[in-house]
XYZ file of C-alpha atoms in Angstrom:
750
model
C 19.541 -143.995 24.186
C 18.354 -147.043 22.158
C 18.388 -149.240 25.272
C 16.332 -146.763 27.265
C 13.814 -146.515 24.391
C 13.438 -150.295 24.230
C 13.070 -150.457 28.008
C 10.386 -147.800 27.894
C 8.577 -149.653 25.075
C 8.621 -152.798 27.196
C 7.415 -150.922 30.290
C 4.519 -149.455 28.387
C 3.655 -152.950 26.957
C 3.970 -151.718 23.358
C 5.544 -154.995 22.200
C 2.916 -157.096 23.951
C 0.099 -154.994 22.510
C 1.629 -155.409 19.042
C 1.869 -159.190 19.390
C -1.658 -159.443 20.790
C -2.979 -157.263 17.978
C -1.310 -159.342 15.239
C -2.530 -162.649 16.672
C -6.056 -161.296 17.112
C -6.043 -159.838 13.605
C -4.921 -163.170 12.120
C -7.710 -165.033 13.941
C -10.299 -162.483 12.760
C -9.109 -162.712 9.144
C -9.313 -166.524 9.217
C -12.786 -166.545 10.737
C -13.954 -163.961 8.202
C -12.619 -166.017 5.294
C -14.864 -168.884 6.441
C -17.912 -166.836 7.413
C -18.151 -164.697 4.264
C -18.767 -167.523 1.744
C -20.855 -169.505 4.242
C -23.184 -166.523 4.753
C -23.020 -165.625 1.022
C -21.709 -162.155 1.821
C -19.881 -160.087 -0.802
C -16.252 -161.113 -1.246
C -15.039 -157.527 -0.734
C -15.733 -157.947 2.995
C -12.617 -160.122 3.249
C -10.584 -157.365 1.618
C -12.085 -154.709 3.893
C -11.370 -156.694 7.075
C -7.752 -157.213 6.076
C -7.340 -153.567 5.045
C -8.741 -152.105 8.265
C -6.801 -154.623 10.323
C -3.590 -153.527 8.626
C -4.384 -149.810 9.037
C -5.234 -150.315 12.704
C -1.857 -151.780 13.639
C 0.128 -148.501 13.938
C -2.779 -146.905 15.807
C -2.734 -149.769 18.318
C 0.988 -149.230 18.896
C 0.458 -145.473 19.286
C -2.312 -145.915 21.861
C -0.198 -148.458 23.770
C 2.609 -145.846 23.979
C 0.484 -142.811 24.761
C -2.217 -144.252 27.025
C -2.504 -146.570 29.993
C -5.469 -148.419 31.461
C -5.898 -147.522 35.151
C -8.597 -148.327 37.753
C -9.979 -144.860 37.029
C -10.121 -145.428 33.258
C -7.847 -144.713 30.285
C -5.395 -141.888 30.937
C -2.475 -140.296 29.136
C 0.821 -141.890 30.108
C 2.361 -138.468 30.764
C -0.243 -137.705 33.453
C 0.413 -140.792 35.576
C 3.051 -140.867 38.293
C 5.350 -143.853 38.500
C 3.761 -144.885 41.796
C 0.260 -144.977 40.310
C 1.252 -146.855 37.156
C -0.399 -150.264 36.593
C 1.667 -151.087 33.514
C 3.120 -154.223 35.120
C -0.344 -155.581 35.950
C -1.584 -154.703 32.463
C 1.428 -156.476 30.990
C 0.577 -159.589 32.976
C -2.993 -159.495 31.664
C -1.685 -159.057 28.144
C 0.421 -162.187 28.621
C -2.739 -164.186 29.366
C -4.555 -162.598 26.427
C -1.685 -163.446 24.064
C -1.572 -167.039 25.344
C -5.333 -167.368 24.868
C -5.278 -165.933 21.363
C -2.334 -168.095 20.347
C -4.168 -171.165 21.683
C -7.137 -170.284 19.488
C -4.786 -169.796 16.539
C -3.111 -173.148 17.236
C -6.450 -174.963 17.412
C -7.513 -173.380 14.136
C -4.198 -174.346 12.521
C -4.628 -177.979 13.640
C -8.192 -178.042 12.314
C -7.185 -176.490 8.999
C -4.201 -178.758 8.399
C -5.606 -182.044 9.669
C -9.345 -182.076 9.177
C -10.215 -179.478 6.587
C -7.554 -180.619 4.148
C -8.631 -184.204 4.597
C -12.243 -183.564 3.645
C -11.941 -180.819 1.053
C -11.183 -181.913 -2.468
C -8.072 -180.574 -4.114
C -8.630 -177.980 -6.788
C -8.400 -179.749 -10.149
C -5.606 -177.523 -11.400
C -3.295 -180.478 -11.987
C -6.070 -182.228 -13.876
C -6.495 -179.188 -16.091
C -2.779 -179.155 -16.808
C -2.894 -182.821 -17.829
C -5.924 -182.283 -20.059
C -4.193 -179.289 -21.606
C -1.477 -181.699 -22.748
C -4.076 -183.360 -24.973
C -3.187 -181.301 -27.980
C -6.029 -181.054 -30.461
C -4.038 -179.797 -33.402
C -5.866 -177.275 -35.534
C -5.206 -175.209 -38.610
C -4.751 -171.725 -37.156
C -5.607 -170.183 -40.524
C -9.072 -171.711 -40.340
C -11.565 -168.881 -39.702
C -13.834 -171.194 -37.736
C -11.395 -171.254 -34.830
C -10.914 -167.527 -34.514
C -11.615 -166.072 -31.093
C -15.249 -165.085 -30.696
C -16.034 -161.652 -29.339
C -17.971 -161.310 -26.116
C -17.285 -162.600 -22.641
C -17.331 -165.810 -20.666
C -18.846 -167.185 -17.490
C -18.772 -170.280 -15.313
C -21.788 -171.261 -13.219
C -20.428 -172.991 -10.138
C -22.681 -175.527 -8.389
C -25.006 -173.668 -6.052
C -24.656 -174.602 -2.386
C -27.461 -176.646 -0.853
C -28.639 -174.690 2.201
C -31.656 -176.914 2.854
C -31.813 -178.740 6.169
C -32.149 -182.027 4.279
C -28.817 -182.900 2.692
C -30.651 -185.296 0.382
C -31.866 -182.169 -1.432
C -28.418 -181.839 -3.025
C -29.851 -182.890 -6.387
C -32.173 -179.867 -6.249
C -29.429 -177.254 -5.844
C -27.344 -179.022 -8.508
C -30.307 -179.072 -10.844
C -31.037 -175.370 -10.366
C -27.395 -174.567 -11.166
C -27.543 -176.655 -14.325
C -30.823 -175.123 -15.455
C -29.446 -171.584 -15.058
C -26.324 -172.682 -16.944
C -28.457 -174.020 -19.798
C -30.413 -170.764 -20.049
C -27.184 -168.735 -20.176
C -25.672 -171.047 -22.810
C -28.330 -169.907 -25.277
C -27.295 -166.244 -25.046
C -25.266 -164.983 -28.040
C -21.630 -163.955 -27.467
C -21.601 -165.505 -23.987
C -19.252 -168.474 -23.607
C -20.539 -170.647 -20.776
C -18.352 -173.331 -19.223
C -20.106 -176.680 -19.411
C -21.568 -178.503 -16.454
C -18.889 -181.196 -16.168
C -16.057 -178.678 -15.791
C -17.952 -176.275 -13.521
C -19.107 -179.116 -11.268
C -15.529 -180.322 -10.847
C -15.406 -177.701 -8.093
C -18.373 -179.073 -6.186
C -17.655 -179.477 -2.454
C -14.245 -177.807 -2.776
C -12.686 -174.760 -1.171
C -12.243 -172.394 -4.074
C -10.449 -169.238 -5.007
C -12.488 -167.384 -7.615
C -9.514 -166.089 -9.590
C -7.885 -169.540 -9.571
C -11.092 -171.190 -10.764
C -11.538 -168.612 -13.514
C -7.956 -169.127 -14.670
C -8.367 -172.900 -14.939
C -11.740 -172.656 -16.672
C -10.655 -169.786 -18.903
C -13.520 -167.441 -17.979
C -13.803 -163.786 -16.997
C -16.865 -164.047 -14.758
C -18.146 -166.510 -12.187
C -21.700 -167.035 -10.946
C -22.127 -168.647 -7.557
C -24.990 -168.926 -5.141
C -27.108 -171.064 -2.878
C -30.488 -172.751 -2.842
C -32.745 -173.337 0.142
C -35.860 -175.426 -0.464
C -38.624 -175.644 2.103
C -41.795 -177.384 1.064
C -43.161 -175.695 -2.043
C -41.034 -172.571 -1.604
C -37.471 -171.966 -2.708
C -34.954 -169.240 -1.915
C -32.239 -168.723 -4.513
C -29.319 -166.394 -3.878
C -26.967 -165.615 -6.757
C -24.006 -163.313 -7.217
C -21.969 -162.486 -10.297
C -18.256 -161.828 -9.777
C -15.663 -160.375 -12.125
C -12.823 -162.854 -11.686
C -10.075 -160.406 -12.654
C -11.045 -157.663 -10.188
C -12.983 -159.767 -7.658
C -15.690 -157.130 -8.027
C -19.307 -158.084 -7.435
C -21.168 -157.071 -10.567
C -24.586 -158.122 -9.342
C -26.278 -160.084 -6.565
C -29.869 -160.866 -5.736
C -32.064 -163.168 -3.682
C -35.353 -164.673 -4.836
C -38.059 -166.050 -2.557
C -40.625 -167.786 -4.725
C -43.067 -170.620 -5.001
C -41.638 -173.602 -6.853
C -44.156 -173.240 -9.650
C -42.431 -169.932 -10.561
C -39.009 -171.556 -10.910
C -38.687 -170.988 -14.666
C -39.465 -167.306 -14.225
C -36.691 -167.038 -11.620
C -34.204 -168.696 -13.990
C -35.119 -166.255 -16.754
C -34.808 -163.289 -14.382
C -31.352 -164.374 -13.239
C -30.130 -164.778 -16.823
C -31.559 -161.361 -17.745
C -29.815 -159.719 -14.786
C -26.503 -161.320 -15.769
C -26.808 -160.083 -19.337
C -27.669 -156.634 -18.004
C -24.534 -156.666 -15.837
C -22.411 -157.733 -18.826
C -24.218 -155.731 -21.515
C -21.235 -153.523 -22.351
C -19.091 -156.572 -23.114
C -21.829 -158.569 -24.805
C -23.232 -155.661 -26.752
C -26.785 -156.961 -26.412
C -29.815 -156.299 -24.256
C -32.000 -159.164 -23.068
C -35.558 -157.984 -22.652
C -36.978 -159.063 -19.314
C -40.240 -160.754 -20.188
C -42.443 -163.294 -18.544
C -41.170 -166.830 -19.114
C -42.878 -168.772 -21.872
C -43.577 -171.449 -19.273
C -44.942 -169.448 -16.375
C -45.734 -172.219 -13.911
C -44.717 -175.817 -13.296
C -45.986 -178.452 -10.927
C -43.492 -178.493 -7.993
C -43.607 -182.289 -7.686
C -42.943 -182.722 -11.414
C -40.009 -180.323 -11.270
C -38.550 -182.122 -8.258
C -38.786 -185.449 -10.098
C -37.222 -183.827 -13.162
C -34.177 -182.748 -11.140
C -33.904 -186.241 -9.658
C -33.908 -187.558 -13.214
C -31.107 -185.180 -14.188
C -28.995 -186.461 -11.312
C -29.462 -190.063 -12.450
C -28.705 -189.157 -16.058
C -25.438 -187.453 -15.092
C -24.357 -190.251 -12.728
C -24.585 -192.524 -15.797
C -24.558 -195.986 -14.254
C -26.991 -198.774 -15.101
C -28.819 -198.265 -11.800
C -28.863 -194.466 -11.990
C -30.238 -194.546 -15.552
C -33.051 -196.827 -14.398
C -33.795 -194.396 -11.564
C -33.670 -191.460 -13.975
C -36.153 -193.125 -16.321
C -38.556 -193.822 -13.448
C -38.335 -190.247 -12.119
C -38.759 -188.647 -15.539
C -41.656 -190.929 -16.441
C -43.407 -189.781 -13.269
C -42.601 -186.139 -14.043
C -44.128 -186.372 -17.518
C -47.193 -188.163 -16.142
C -47.772 -185.343 -13.641
C -46.957 -182.521 -16.080
C -47.453 -183.654 -19.707
C -46.613 -180.151 -20.925
C -43.180 -180.163 -19.271
C -41.164 -180.363 -22.502
C -37.669 -180.618 -21.010
C -38.793 -183.573 -18.906
C -39.922 -185.292 -22.114
C -36.623 -184.534 -23.822
C -34.564 -185.860 -20.918
C -36.741 -188.970 -20.687
C -36.121 -189.692 -24.368
C -32.393 -189.105 -23.820
C -32.414 -191.497 -20.866
C -34.015 -194.216 -23.003
C -31.351 -193.677 -25.672
C -28.544 -193.766 -23.088
C -29.914 -197.004 -21.644
C -29.724 -198.652 -25.062
C -26.286 -197.161 -25.787
C -24.794 -198.343 -22.477
C -26.530 -201.716 -22.552
C -28.529 -201.222 -19.361
C -31.607 -202.307 -21.333
C -32.092 -204.117 -24.628
C -35.773 -203.629 -25.428
C -35.095 -201.691 -28.593
C -38.752 -200.803 -28.996
C -38.212 -198.236 -26.255
C -36.564 -196.122 -28.957
C -39.936 -195.917 -30.688
C -41.312 -194.367 -27.515
C -38.329 -192.001 -27.372
C -38.928 -190.978 -30.982
C -42.607 -190.295 -30.221
C -41.643 -188.108 -27.256
C -39.277 -186.030 -29.385
C -41.783 -185.677 -32.214
C -44.326 -184.315 -29.736
C -41.801 -181.806 -28.383
C -40.831 -180.590 -31.855
C -44.470 -180.190 -32.840
C -44.778 -177.706 -29.962
C -41.290 -176.188 -30.079
C -39.676 -176.756 -33.498
C -36.565 -174.807 -32.418
C -35.548 -177.065 -29.551
C -31.838 -177.802 -29.961
C -32.013 -180.325 -27.132
C -34.757 -182.258 -28.924
C -32.742 -182.492 -32.146
C -29.675 -183.562 -30.166
C -31.576 -186.405 -28.499
C -33.128 -187.369 -31.821
C -29.628 -187.863 -33.207
C -28.981 -190.343 -30.374
C -31.978 -192.487 -31.211
C -30.003 -194.890 -33.356
C -32.929 -196.454 -35.211
C -32.855 -193.486 -37.560
C -30.767 -193.746 -40.702
C -27.267 -192.347 -40.798
C -28.018 -189.419 -43.096
C -30.966 -188.292 -40.999
C -28.994 -188.767 -37.779
C -26.282 -186.463 -39.088
C -28.912 -183.959 -40.153
C -30.399 -183.891 -36.644
C -26.968 -183.333 -35.088
C -26.294 -180.485 -37.506
C -29.651 -178.844 -36.780
C -29.057 -179.090 -33.030
C -25.726 -177.325 -33.497
C -27.318 -174.602 -35.624
C -29.861 -173.910 -32.891
C -27.397 -174.011 -29.988
C -23.695 -173.915 -30.941
C -22.632 -173.346 -27.310
C -23.729 -176.671 -25.819
C -20.682 -178.917 -25.487
C -22.648 -182.159 -25.936
C -24.154 -180.785 -29.128
C -20.744 -179.598 -30.368
C -19.249 -183.060 -29.860
C -22.213 -184.832 -31.423
C -22.049 -182.571 -34.469
C -18.292 -183.137 -34.826
C -18.690 -186.910 -34.519
C -21.650 -187.184 -36.873
C -20.609 -184.711 -39.549
C -16.833 -184.637 -39.091
C -16.154 -186.606 -42.256
C -18.292 -184.298 -44.377
C -17.151 -180.963 -42.967
C -13.431 -181.629 -43.453
C -10.683 -182.356 -40.968
C -9.842 -178.707 -40.197
C -13.410 -177.828 -39.301
C -13.921 -180.979 -37.249
C -10.736 -180.400 -35.271
C -11.802 -176.799 -34.707
C -15.086 -178.006 -33.234
C -13.333 -180.362 -30.822
C -10.949 -177.560 -29.856
C -13.915 -175.297 -29.203
C -15.552 -177.979 -27.095
C -12.336 -178.284 -25.111
C -12.392 -174.536 -24.466
C -15.975 -174.670 -23.203
C -15.332 -177.817 -21.159
C -11.634 -177.788 -20.159
C -11.940 -180.313 -17.314
C -13.918 -182.933 -19.222
C -11.800 -186.084 -19.395
C -14.269 -187.576 -21.880
C -13.311 -185.032 -24.535
C -9.983 -186.737 -25.334
C -11.919 -189.987 -25.671
C -14.463 -188.501 -28.090
C -11.653 -186.918 -30.079
C -9.845 -190.265 -30.216
C -12.988 -191.932 -31.585
C -13.082 -189.313 -34.347
C -9.386 -189.839 -35.114
C -9.936 -193.590 -35.450
C -13.253 -193.826 -37.239
C -12.924 -190.861 -39.583
C -9.217 -190.141 -40.071
C -7.652 -193.530 -39.228
C -4.925 -191.659 -37.326
C -4.287 -194.374 -34.796
C -1.036 -193.108 -33.269
C -2.553 -189.725 -32.478
C -5.618 -191.473 -31.055
C -3.353 -193.659 -28.921
C -1.575 -190.659 -27.389
C -4.870 -188.869 -26.827
C -6.359 -191.841 -24.970
C -3.236 -192.264 -22.859
C -3.741 -188.694 -21.652
C -7.393 -189.447 -20.908
C -6.297 -192.441 -18.821
C -3.799 -190.243 -16.976
C -6.548 -187.727 -16.186
C -8.990 -190.350 -14.957
C -7.211 -193.639 -14.224
C -10.343 -195.086 -12.596
C -12.357 -194.915 -15.805
C -12.086 -198.398 -17.270
C -13.677 -197.613 -20.627
C -10.673 -195.586 -21.835
C -8.208 -198.499 -21.568
C -10.844 -200.856 -22.982
C -11.224 -198.719 -26.096
C -7.454 -198.251 -26.398
C -7.108 -202.039 -26.280
C -9.616 -202.309 -29.124
C -7.536 -199.830 -31.136
C -4.399 -201.873 -30.500
C -6.051 -205.140 -31.586
C -8.241 -203.883 -34.430
C -6.054 -201.203 -35.984
C -2.450 -201.324 -34.782
C -1.663 -205.032 -34.530
C -0.544 -204.775 -30.884
C -2.140 -207.792 -29.223
C 0.243 -207.786 -26.256
C -0.439 -204.141 -25.434
C -4.168 -204.901 -25.637
C -3.733 -207.821 -23.226
C -1.929 -205.677 -20.656
C -4.659 -203.045 -20.745
C -7.411 -205.665 -20.417
C -5.663 -207.370 -17.497
C -5.339 -204.051 -15.694
C -8.965 -203.202 -16.460
C -10.104 -206.535 -15.030
C -8.245 -205.740 -11.812
C -9.820 -202.276 -11.609
C -13.341 -203.586 -12.210
C -13.648 -207.328 -11.535
C -17.414 -207.131 -12.168
C -17.033 -206.028 -15.788
C -17.397 -209.120 -18.032
C -16.055 -207.386 -21.129
C -12.429 -207.403 -19.957
C -12.220 -211.216 -19.596
C -14.155 -211.506 -22.860
C -11.562 -209.278 -24.560
C -8.766 -211.380 -23.039
C -10.451 -214.485 -24.464
C -10.391 -212.858 -27.912
C -6.748 -211.798 -27.603
C -5.492 -215.197 -26.410
C -7.433 -216.964 -29.163
C -5.649 -214.699 -31.650
C -2.340 -215.845 -30.161
C -3.411 -219.484 -30.557
C -3.881 -220.231 -26.859
C -7.261 -221.975 -27.038
C -7.358 -223.224 -23.442
C -6.525 -219.805 -22.036
C -9.133 -218.277 -24.336
C -11.756 -220.718 -23.048
C -10.732 -220.004 -19.455
C -11.342 -216.267 -19.877
C -14.600 -216.876 -21.768
C -15.849 -218.975 -18.852
C -14.783 -216.237 -16.443
C -16.743 -213.649 -18.434
C -19.789 -215.947 -18.454
C -19.532 -216.388 -14.683
C -20.096 -212.633 -14.425
C -22.840 -212.449 -17.063
C -24.185 -215.777 -18.283
C -26.940 -214.365 -20.509
C -24.950 -212.015 -22.738
C -24.874 -213.487 -26.245
C -21.758 -211.505 -27.185
C -19.835 -213.172 -24.360
C -21.322 -216.605 -25.106
C -20.321 -216.203 -28.751
C -16.689 -215.865 -27.726
C -16.907 -219.139 -25.825
C -18.332 -220.703 -28.997
C -15.276 -219.467 -30.927
C -12.946 -220.972 -28.313
C -14.746 -224.337 -28.387
C -14.641 -224.518 -32.195
C -10.909 -223.726 -32.187
C -10.332 -226.538 -29.664
C -12.291 -228.947 -31.887
C -15.189 -229.250 -29.436
C -17.794 -228.609 -32.142
C -20.586 -230.645 -30.509
C -20.352 -228.510 -27.378
C -20.261 -225.372 -29.524
C -23.441 -226.343 -31.440
C -25.279 -227.234 -28.230
C -24.297 -223.932 -26.645
C -25.525 -222.028 -29.712
C -28.873 -223.845 -29.814
C -29.409 -223.507 -26.065
C -28.615 -219.812 -26.201
C -30.912 -218.846 -29.070
C -33.724 -220.876 -27.468
C -33.302 -219.174 -24.083
C -35.689 -216.248 -23.619
C -33.299 -214.733 -21.075
C -30.514 -214.325 -23.616
C -29.490 -210.701 -24.129
C -28.222 -209.474 -27.507
C -26.393 -206.151 -26.896
C -26.958 -205.137 -30.522
C -29.786 -206.017 -32.887
C -27.462 -207.542 -35.459
C -25.655 -209.745 -32.923
C -28.244 -212.526 -33.082
C -27.439 -212.924 -36.760
C -23.696 -212.918 -36.171
C -24.134 -215.264 -33.218
C -25.056 -218.261 -35.387
C -22.097 -217.748 -37.759
C -20.058 -220.347 -35.866
C -22.875 -222.873 -36.151
C -23.177 -222.310 -39.916
C -19.411 -222.849 -40.266
C -19.584 -226.142 -38.361
C -22.668 -227.388 -40.233
C -21.213 -226.565 -43.673
C -17.960 -228.318 -42.728
C -20.071 -231.333 -41.689
C -22.121 -231.033 -44.920
C -25.349 -230.595 -42.944
C -26.628 -227.937 -45.335
C -30.373 -228.417 -44.832
C -29.872 -228.098 -41.098
C -27.889 -224.901 -41.668
C -30.688 -223.386 -43.794
C -33.306 -224.350 -41.193
C -31.242 -222.745 -38.437
C -31.103 -219.425 -40.313
C -34.827 -219.352 -41.143
C -35.722 -220.391 -37.608
C -33.750 -217.692 -35.831
C -33.959 -214.893 -38.418
C -37.644 -214.864 -39.438
C -38.734 -213.203 -42.690
C -35.124 -212.831 -43.768
C -35.958 -213.046 -47.479
C -38.248 -210.012 -47.185
C -35.174 -207.832 -46.702
C -34.220 -208.277 -50.327
C -37.189 -206.219 -51.493
C -36.971 -203.480 -48.849
C -35.846 -199.976 -49.935
C -32.131 -199.690 -49.345
C -30.854 -198.297 -47.103
C -33.935 -197.872 -44.939
C -32.225 -197.451 -41.591
C -28.768 -197.564 -40.111
C -29.612 -200.889 -38.482
C -30.720 -202.271 -41.855
C -27.305 -201.381 -43.251
C -25.575 -203.379 -40.553
C -28.095 -206.182 -40.095
C -27.332 -208.090 -43.275
C -25.399 -210.871 -41.598
C -28.376 -213.173 -42.059
C -28.408 -212.519 -45.811
C -24.683 -213.243 -45.990
C -25.062 -216.529 -44.122
C -28.022 -217.636 -46.233
C -26.132 -216.800 -49.441
C -23.221 -218.874 -48.172
C -25.521 -221.861 -47.513
C -27.220 -221.487 -50.921
C -23.825 -221.578 -52.637
C -22.841 -224.695 -50.710
C -26.161 -226.271 -51.787
C -25.555 -225.288 -55.424
C -28.521 -222.879 -55.505
C -26.443 -220.226 -57.248
C -29.334 -218.105 -58.597
C -30.751 -217.664 -55.106
C -27.309 -216.873 -53.754
C -26.652 -214.300 -56.485
C -29.848 -212.403 -55.623
C -28.753 -212.109 -52.014
C -25.225 -211.087 -52.975
C -26.575 -208.218 -55.099
C -28.322 -206.897 -52.024
C -25.073 -207.032 -50.063
C -23.185 -205.255 -52.860
C -25.520 -202.277 -52.424
C -24.086 -201.838 -48.947
C -20.549 -202.044 -50.235
C -21.122 -199.491 -52.975
C -23.036 -197.112 -50.702
C -20.772 -197.177 -47.684
C -17.375 -198.648 -48.508
C -16.522 -198.023 -52.153
C -17.824 -194.474 -52.622
C -15.901 -191.389 -51.510
C -13.531 -193.112 -49.076
C -9.816 -193.315 -49.766
C -9.008 -195.501 -46.770
C -11.117 -197.960 -44.817
C -10.984 -199.540 -41.383
C -9.717 -203.098 -41.070
C -13.193 -204.427 -40.241
C -14.564 -202.725 -43.362
C -11.988 -204.504 -45.518
C -13.074 -207.741 -43.826
C -16.699 -207.073 -44.823
C -15.626 -206.414 -48.408
C -13.667 -209.673 -48.385
C -16.823 -211.561 -47.384
C -18.782 -209.993 -50.255
C -16.019 -210.835 -52.735
C -15.861 -214.421 -51.525
C -19.604 -214.811 -52.171
C -19.011 -213.474 -55.695
C -16.325 -216.160 -56.083
C -13.750 -213.437 -56.738
C -10.975 -215.132 -54.792
C -8.155 -212.839 -55.871
C -10.044 -209.727 -54.755
C -10.984 -211.494 -51.529
C -7.316 -212.107 -50.734
C -6.490 -208.471 -51.517
C -9.149 -207.251 -49.104
C -7.948 -209.641 -46.399
C -4.371 -208.453 -46.878
C -5.568 -204.841 -46.658
C -7.334 -205.632 -43.380
C -4.165 -207.164 -41.930
C -2.035 -204.308 -43.294
C -4.332 -201.973 -41.352
C -3.434 -203.779 -38.132
C -6.572 -205.911 -37.901
C -5.570 -208.841 -35.689
C -8.731 -208.818 -33.589
C -10.098 -212.385 -33.339
C -8.522 -213.193 -36.692
C -8.627 -216.963 -36.145
C -12.413 -216.908 -35.740
C -12.862 -214.463 -38.619
C -10.590 -216.234 -41.117
C -10.164 -219.874 -40.050
C -13.610 -220.452 -38.513
C -15.660 -218.501 -41.037
C -18.135 -220.141 -43.449
C -17.143 -217.565 -46.079
C -13.504 -218.582 -46.476
C -13.756 -222.382 -46.320
C -13.019 -222.731 -50.043
C -9.891 -220.549 -49.743
C -8.150 -222.875 -47.311
C -6.027 -224.618 -49.962
C -5.111 -221.531 -52.005
C -1.372 -220.767 -51.763
C -1.941 -217.029 -51.309
C -4.437 -217.643 -48.485
C -2.053 -220.099 -46.838
C 0.730 -217.515 -47.184
C -1.479 -214.929 -45.471
C -2.169 -217.310 -42.586
C 1.558 -218.082 -42.358
C 2.274 -214.367 -42.133
C -0.215 -214.055 -39.275
C 1.212 -217.060 -37.413
C 4.706 -215.559 -37.664
C 3.416 -212.301 -36.222
C 1.732 -214.215 -33.375
C 5.051 -215.857 -32.477
C 6.575 -212.379 -32.183
C 3.674 -211.252 -30.004
C 4.016 -214.312 -27.749
C 7.723 -213.563 -27.316
C 6.858 -209.995 -26.304
C 4.279 -211.286 -23.822
C 6.872 -213.493 -22.126
C 9.323 -210.639 -21.639
């Protein structure tokens, strides 16, 4: 009975129809999965195709059993005589159909496995897992880290549908602008740009993306720009149910772009109003029109700002300058231009510090028009000419106006972390991590806070190691970790290994060989230190910070004539670049040491007055006037040192009083523990007061805090500690350091 049934199923081609149906259904499902996102169709179409394909399978088998295709059409099987049956011919045709369909399936499989996987980026799930290991420990009883009510959304980068692929910056910029508008809505947690854009150019699964980013809703879409017109398509998806909550297309002139952004945000709030518990009134945008060319340049500027290289920042500045020239009332273009200027100074891509005056003027103009611009206050906090107290105030105000912007959260935590208390600062970093879970820079920023505010070096070390694991190509993380090892943890060998690896990763970065020169000088290897200093100068011959390290190496090797010539040639060269305003004053420290040792005191005084004009005027300035004024007192220290050597003690005392104001304001008030470099600064002040015992105590405290960074230059080649050289306690301190260096050298040889 069973055999006859199987034979009959074969005769009626039921098995072949089933196989053909399954292969065809698989091909259709695969094609649909590609076509639906490409055509920006609702995601439920994929579900519908699969569902109907599954339901159709038993019907296909039934029709194969009950009906037969004949030359006269489709007839019931029961009405066809065995002599008239064409089942064998139909079966042969089905064989060819199955072979054809399987060939298509095979070709698709080869394409998917070989080509598609090679070009598509892997979902950053593993990266998220690694970042999640960066544990920002918080006090769970702190009310500031309680879960906020509302809902969450990620704005994925909109797809560029323009014929010109160079228009990618435009679709990215539109996505970011919509994200920024949404981030200002109360109770709506918006994933930051860096995490959302981690999925750019990747094949994505909405639920998987939402899980990694920790959001309930996802906004995706496309942008097509043609001349002065733009078509924006957007759709809001509930990640848990895959349900489309809202979708819309907008065909507009570019000068209406702000209105479109406001409409999209209003529609999203309307779709989520039950969860958010608010209603966003749909009104005309406060900026109704914008010059299309200015907006295009603005988006080009954003791309350069986010790329964050020297070249891209220059391009961003040029684009944003043009945008503000075309549309002076375009406030966000002004804000981003000011930010670009600040970033150029911060990164060292330019050193004309007066550009910060222009940045400050731009921000003042913006705030006079819109006093509630969080972005303007954020950028103002970056303009480092302002004093520390005011800088912190700007960061705090930016956070008050927009507590959902991750850059503002981090800036507020960094600037005001010491004043708000450790629990609150950690809570802010944790919140930033929630908003920006794929941002590898967050562990770095948190590590900076741990070092500079809490002096928790071991925790900072582990945090940075995780950051390196997340992004091993970023050379700044190991560079900063090396600085922590050398300046705070006394691990010169570990710092050397990181710098050597960094130099291999980026052979065009002069700061790694410069750091190696510092580390080897600390170990007492003067020739190796000079070798690395020369290597750094071969990459960048005009950087005074790098040249200064060569000066230190030459002085250690006893080549003082060469050191003095290099100093004089450098300060006389108009092409010399000083990465920080106070560096020029620190740069001549080596020369002052050599000249005092040679008893050429008049020459030393002339050198200071020649290269630091109007230095005496600083004594009568209000203190502290600016953050730079706080730091730029190296000239006063050097002049006081020369006056003491000359026997002009009254003049020296007046300068020392000025320096003591810094110590009392920033080192000796309200701080229980200082950084090693801060103890070094206090030691210099004490030495100028001729308080040798206190000087030794401060130096010991610096060393106890792991400060081995360039210690030979700072202690043995310093004009401030010349008179301590024969003191037994100073000699004991140097002996302690030399013993530690022998241990470090032994570790290096292992």
